[in-house]
GROMACS .gro file of C-alpha atoms in nm:
model
  204
    1MET     CA    1   3.998  37.598  18.368
    2ALA     CA    2   4.451  37.657  18.264
    3GLY     CA    3   4.432  37.927  18.488
    4GLY     CA    4   4.322  37.642  18.756
    5VAL     CA    5   4.495  37.465  18.686
    6ILE     CA    6   4.856  37.619  18.665
    7GLY     CA    7   4.825  37.805  19.018
    8TRP     CA    8   4.745  37.464  19.184
    9HIS     CA    9   5.072  37.320  19.012
   10ASN     CA   10   5.266  37.674  19.056
   11ARG     CA   11   5.196  37.618  19.434
   12ARG     CA   12   5.256  37.254  19.486
   13GLN     CA   13   5.613  37.310  19.319
   14GLY     CA   14   5.655  37.672  19.481
   15ARG     CA   15   5.732  37.778  19.145
   16LYS     CA   16   5.588  38.048  18.949
   17GLY     CA   17   5.481  38.189  18.610
   18THR     CA   18   5.340  38.003  18.275
   19LEU     CA   19   5.381  37.637  18.161
   20TRP     CA   20   5.350  37.695  17.834
   21GLU     CA   21   5.617  38.006  17.699
   22LYS     CA   22   5.615  37.869  17.283
   23ARG     CA   23   5.304  38.054  17.141
   24PHE     CA   24   4.958  37.799  17.049
   25LYS     CA   25   4.953  37.553  16.747
   26SER     CA   26   4.667  37.326  16.626
   27VAL     CA   27   4.657  37.020  16.429
   28LEU     CA   28   4.370  36.948  16.188
   29VAL     CA   29   4.300  36.587  16.276
   30GLU     CA   30   4.081  36.343  16.077
   31SER     CA   31   3.871  36.124  16.234
   32GLY     CA   32   3.930  35.754  16.278
   33GLN     CA   33   4.276  35.615  16.343
   34ALA     CA   34   4.405  35.993  16.311
   35LEU     CA   35   4.195  36.122  16.606
   36VAL     CA   36   4.270  35.771  16.797
   37THR     CA   37   4.657  35.813  16.772
   38MET     CA   38   4.658  36.162  16.840
   39ALA     CA   39   4.409  36.060  17.172
   40THR     CA   40   4.670  35.882  17.291
   41TYR     CA   41   4.967  36.046  17.271
   42ILE     CA   42   4.792  36.344  17.456
   43ASP     CA   43   4.649  36.058  17.700
   44LEU     CA   44   5.026  35.991  17.749
   45ASN     CA   45   5.243  36.352  17.736
   46PRO     CA   46   5.238  36.336  18.164
   47VAL     CA   47   5.350  36.003  18.170
   48ARG     CA   48   5.668  36.056  17.861
   49ALA     CA   49   5.698  36.417  18.094
   50GLY     CA   50   5.743  36.177  18.400
   51LEU     CA   51   5.455  36.330  18.618
   52VAL     CA   52   5.305  35.956  18.670
   53GLU     CA   53   5.329  35.619  18.587
   54ALA     CA   54   5.008  35.625  18.368
   55PRO     CA   55   4.750  35.811  18.212
   56LYS     CA   56   4.444  35.716  18.435
   57GLU     CA   57   4.665  35.903  18.777
   58TYR     CA   58   4.702  36.174  18.569
   59ARG     CA   59   4.384  36.413  18.715
   60TRP     CA   60   4.303  36.642  18.351
   61CYS     CA   61   4.364  36.358  18.121
   62GLY     CA   62   4.076  36.246  17.904
   63TYR     CA   63   4.175  35.878  17.994
   64ALA     CA   64   4.188  35.999  18.351
   65ALA     CA   65   3.793  36.184  18.344
   66ALA     CA   66   3.691  35.831  18.135
   67VAL     CA   67   3.838  35.585  18.405
   68ALA     CA   68   3.638  35.811  18.684
   69GLY     CA   69   3.282  35.787  18.476
   70LYS     CA   70   3.253  36.080  18.345
   71LYS     CA   71   2.973  36.077  18.106
   72HIS     CA   72   3.138  36.378  17.911
   73ALA     CA   73   3.465  36.164  17.865
   74ARG     CA   74   3.350  35.809  17.792
   75SER     CA   75   3.092  35.929  17.565
   76GLY     CA   76   3.371  36.147  17.326
   77LEU     CA   77   3.595  35.838  17.376
   78ARG     CA   78   3.374  35.584  17.310
   79THR     CA   79   3.223  35.809  16.967
   80ALA     CA   80   3.630  35.851  16.904
   81MET     CA   81   3.664  35.451  16.952
   82THR     CA   82   3.363  35.428  16.692
   83THR     CA   83   3.490  35.612  16.427
   84TRP     CA   84   3.821  35.428  16.482
   85ALA     CA   85   3.636  35.031  16.458
   86HIS     CA   86   3.465  35.175  16.154
   87GLY     CA   87   3.085  35.041  16.363
   88GLU     CA   88   2.943  35.136  16.667
   89ILE     CA   89   3.121  35.024  16.965
   90GLY     CA   90   2.971  34.980  17.363
   91GLU     CA   91   3.063  35.160  17.597
   92GLY     CA   92   3.288  34.899  17.778
   93ALA     CA   93   3.482  34.759  17.495
   94SER     CA   94   3.559  35.140  17.380
   95MET     CA   95   3.725  35.169  17.698
   96GLU     CA   96   3.915  34.823  17.698
   97LYS     CA   97   4.066  34.873  17.343
   98TYR     CA   98   4.116  35.228  17.397
   99ARG     CA   99   4.378  35.091  17.720
  100GLU     CA  100   4.524  34.876  17.468
  101LEU     CA  101   4.643  35.095  17.303
  102LEU     CA  102   4.750  35.307  17.533
  103PHE     CA  103   4.965  35.073  17.693
  104GLY     CA  104   5.049  34.781  17.408
  105THR     CA  105   5.314  34.607  17.526
  106GLY     CA  106   5.381  34.835  17.790
  107GLU     CA  107   5.396  34.656  18.073
  108GLN     CA  108   5.588  34.313  18.130
  109ARG     CA  109   5.558  34.107  18.472
  110ASN     CA  110   5.899  34.148  18.679
  111PRO     CA  111   5.967  33.825  18.847
  112GLY     CA  112   6.225  33.988  19.095
  113ALA     CA  113   5.971  34.139  19.239
  114ASN     CA  114   5.646  33.946  19.304
  115GLY     CA  115   5.540  33.955  18.998
  116GLN     CA  116   5.530  34.293  19.014
  117ARG     CA  117   5.375  34.545  18.688
  118VAL     CA  118   5.583  34.768  18.525
  119LYS     CA  119   5.586  35.041  18.248
  120ARG     CA  120   5.849  35.000  18.009
  121GLY     CA  121   5.936  35.290  17.870
  122ILE     CA  122   6.192  35.401  17.577
  123SER     CA  123   6.541  35.520  17.621
  124LYS     CA  124   6.646  35.795  17.385
  125LYS     CA  125   6.968  35.546  17.287
  126ARG     CA  126   6.647  35.345  17.120
  127VAL     CA  127   6.527  35.628  16.940
  128GLU     CA  128   6.880  35.728  16.850
  129GLU     CA  129   6.964  35.322  16.667
  130VAL     CA  130   6.619  35.363  16.454
  131MET     CA  131   6.700  35.692  16.320
  132ALA     CA  132   7.074  35.629  16.280
  133LYS     CA  133   6.937  35.262  16.063
  134LYS     CA  134   6.650  35.528  15.878
  135GLY     CA  135   6.426  35.259  16.052
  136LYS     CA  136   6.097  35.271  16.210
  137LEU     CA  137   5.982  35.283  16.615
  138THR     CA  138   5.647  35.062  16.628
  139ARG     CA  139   5.334  35.275  16.733
  140TRP     CA  140   5.357  35.182  17.034
  141GLU     CA  141   5.757  35.305  17.069
  142MET     CA  142   5.671  35.609  16.888
  143LEU     CA  143   5.391  35.705  17.163
  144ARG     CA  144   5.635  35.742  17.413
  145CYS     CA  145   5.859  35.977  17.239
  146ARG     CA  146   5.780  36.384  17.167
  147VAL     CA  147   5.637  36.362  16.802
  148ARG     CA  148   5.647  36.653  16.626
  149TYR     CA  149   5.407  36.549  16.381
  150PHE     CA  150   5.163  36.601  16.619
  151CYS     CA  151   5.170  36.928  16.688
  152ASP     CA  152   5.387  37.106  16.423
  153GLY     CA  153   5.279  36.843  16.100
  154ALA     CA  154   4.938  37.131  16.073
  155VAL     CA  155   4.740  36.832  15.909
  156MET     CA  156   4.740  36.533  15.977
  157GLY     CA  157   4.523  36.153  15.827
  158THR     CA  158   4.485  35.978  15.555
  159LYS     CA  159   4.695  36.057  15.237
  160ASP     CA  160   4.307  36.113  15.074
  161PHE     CA  161   4.219  36.359  15.348
  162VAL     CA  162   4.517  36.580  15.341
  163ASN     CA  163   4.527  36.580  15.018
  164GLY     CA  164   4.156  36.699  14.997
  165ILE     CA  165   4.268  36.966  15.256
  166PHE     CA  166   4.604  37.077  15.045
  167GLU     CA  167   4.381  37.069  14.714
  168HIS     CA  168   4.135  37.412  14.945
  169GLU     CA  169   4.421  37.497  15.085
  170GLY     CA  170   4.720  37.450  14.876
  171HIS     CA  171   4.778  37.853  14.773
  172ARG     CA  172   4.920  37.927  15.161
  173PHE     CA  173   5.199  37.662  15.034
  174GLY     CA  174   5.349  37.903  14.691
  175PRO     CA  175   5.355  37.767  14.343
  176LYS     CA  176   5.695  37.457  14.407
  177ARG     CA  177   5.444  37.228  14.593
  178GLN     CA  178   5.219  37.062  14.384
  179THR     CA  179   5.105  36.695  14.602
  180GLY     CA  180   4.952  36.769  15.017
  181ALA     CA  181   5.032  36.425  15.202
  182ARG     CA  182   5.384  36.357  15.323
  183PRO     CA  183   5.495  36.033  15.455
  184MET     CA  184   5.555  35.999  15.874
  185ARG     CA  185   5.942  35.960  15.892
  186HIS     CA  186   6.069  35.717  16.092
  187VAL     CA  187   5.755  35.543  16.256
  188GLU     CA  188   5.481  35.299  16.158
  189ALA     CA  189   5.204  35.495  16.085
  190HIS     CA  190   4.953  35.271  15.948
  191GLY     CA  191   4.870  35.447  15.603
  192LEU     CA  192   4.871  35.802  15.847
  193THR     CA  193   5.001  36.122  15.670
  194THR     CA  194   5.105  36.489  15.717
  195LEU     CA  195   5.075  36.850  15.553
  196ARG     CA  196   5.364  36.916  15.636
  197ASP     CA  197   5.725  36.719  15.544
  198LEU     CA  198   5.943  36.750  15.877
  199ARG     CA  199   6.271  36.636  15.863
  200LEU     CA  200   6.440  36.813  16.194
  201LYS     CA  201   6.402  36.546  16.451
  202PRO     CA  202   6.050  36.447  16.346
  203VAL     CA  203   6.079  36.203  16.722
  204GLY     CA  204   6.334  36.208  17.017
   0.00000   0.00000   0.00000
């Protein structure tokens, strides 16, 4: 699939070569809130990159596939939302709730444009202000930034989950490291932690 997407993109943009030049990274993600947070972050990648105005407009996005009625995408979304809700949730309800998580309060009415909806973004200035004051970005603001925790955090989930992984894999970190879970700095993480303590520009 990657070859087809890259070829299509290169032909459209008149370019050559790969799209991703850095080495592949993966993060072990706990089900429930961590999984849904990671999914929304990934689905918002093309929005952050300025490729589209909304995730559903990006044809290779999981949310777009679900909106288009693809059974595997809808099933996967429902499974993720069921673990997030700690109980069975219908397909329609899971789509609706996931969309709320994607957009949060991210749409506002623009009275000067016949009530047209506009997407509210987050500026670099806002991020820098929050960092300078050692404050925290809201979940919605965080998802519209590049967040290193989602690619460099190694493991993401509740404190118990991350500590459990550390108990099995702690030898990889050396003898000085005694504990596993680390808080996610500068964001309202709602109980989520990561295995790596990212100090250098965790959000940008």
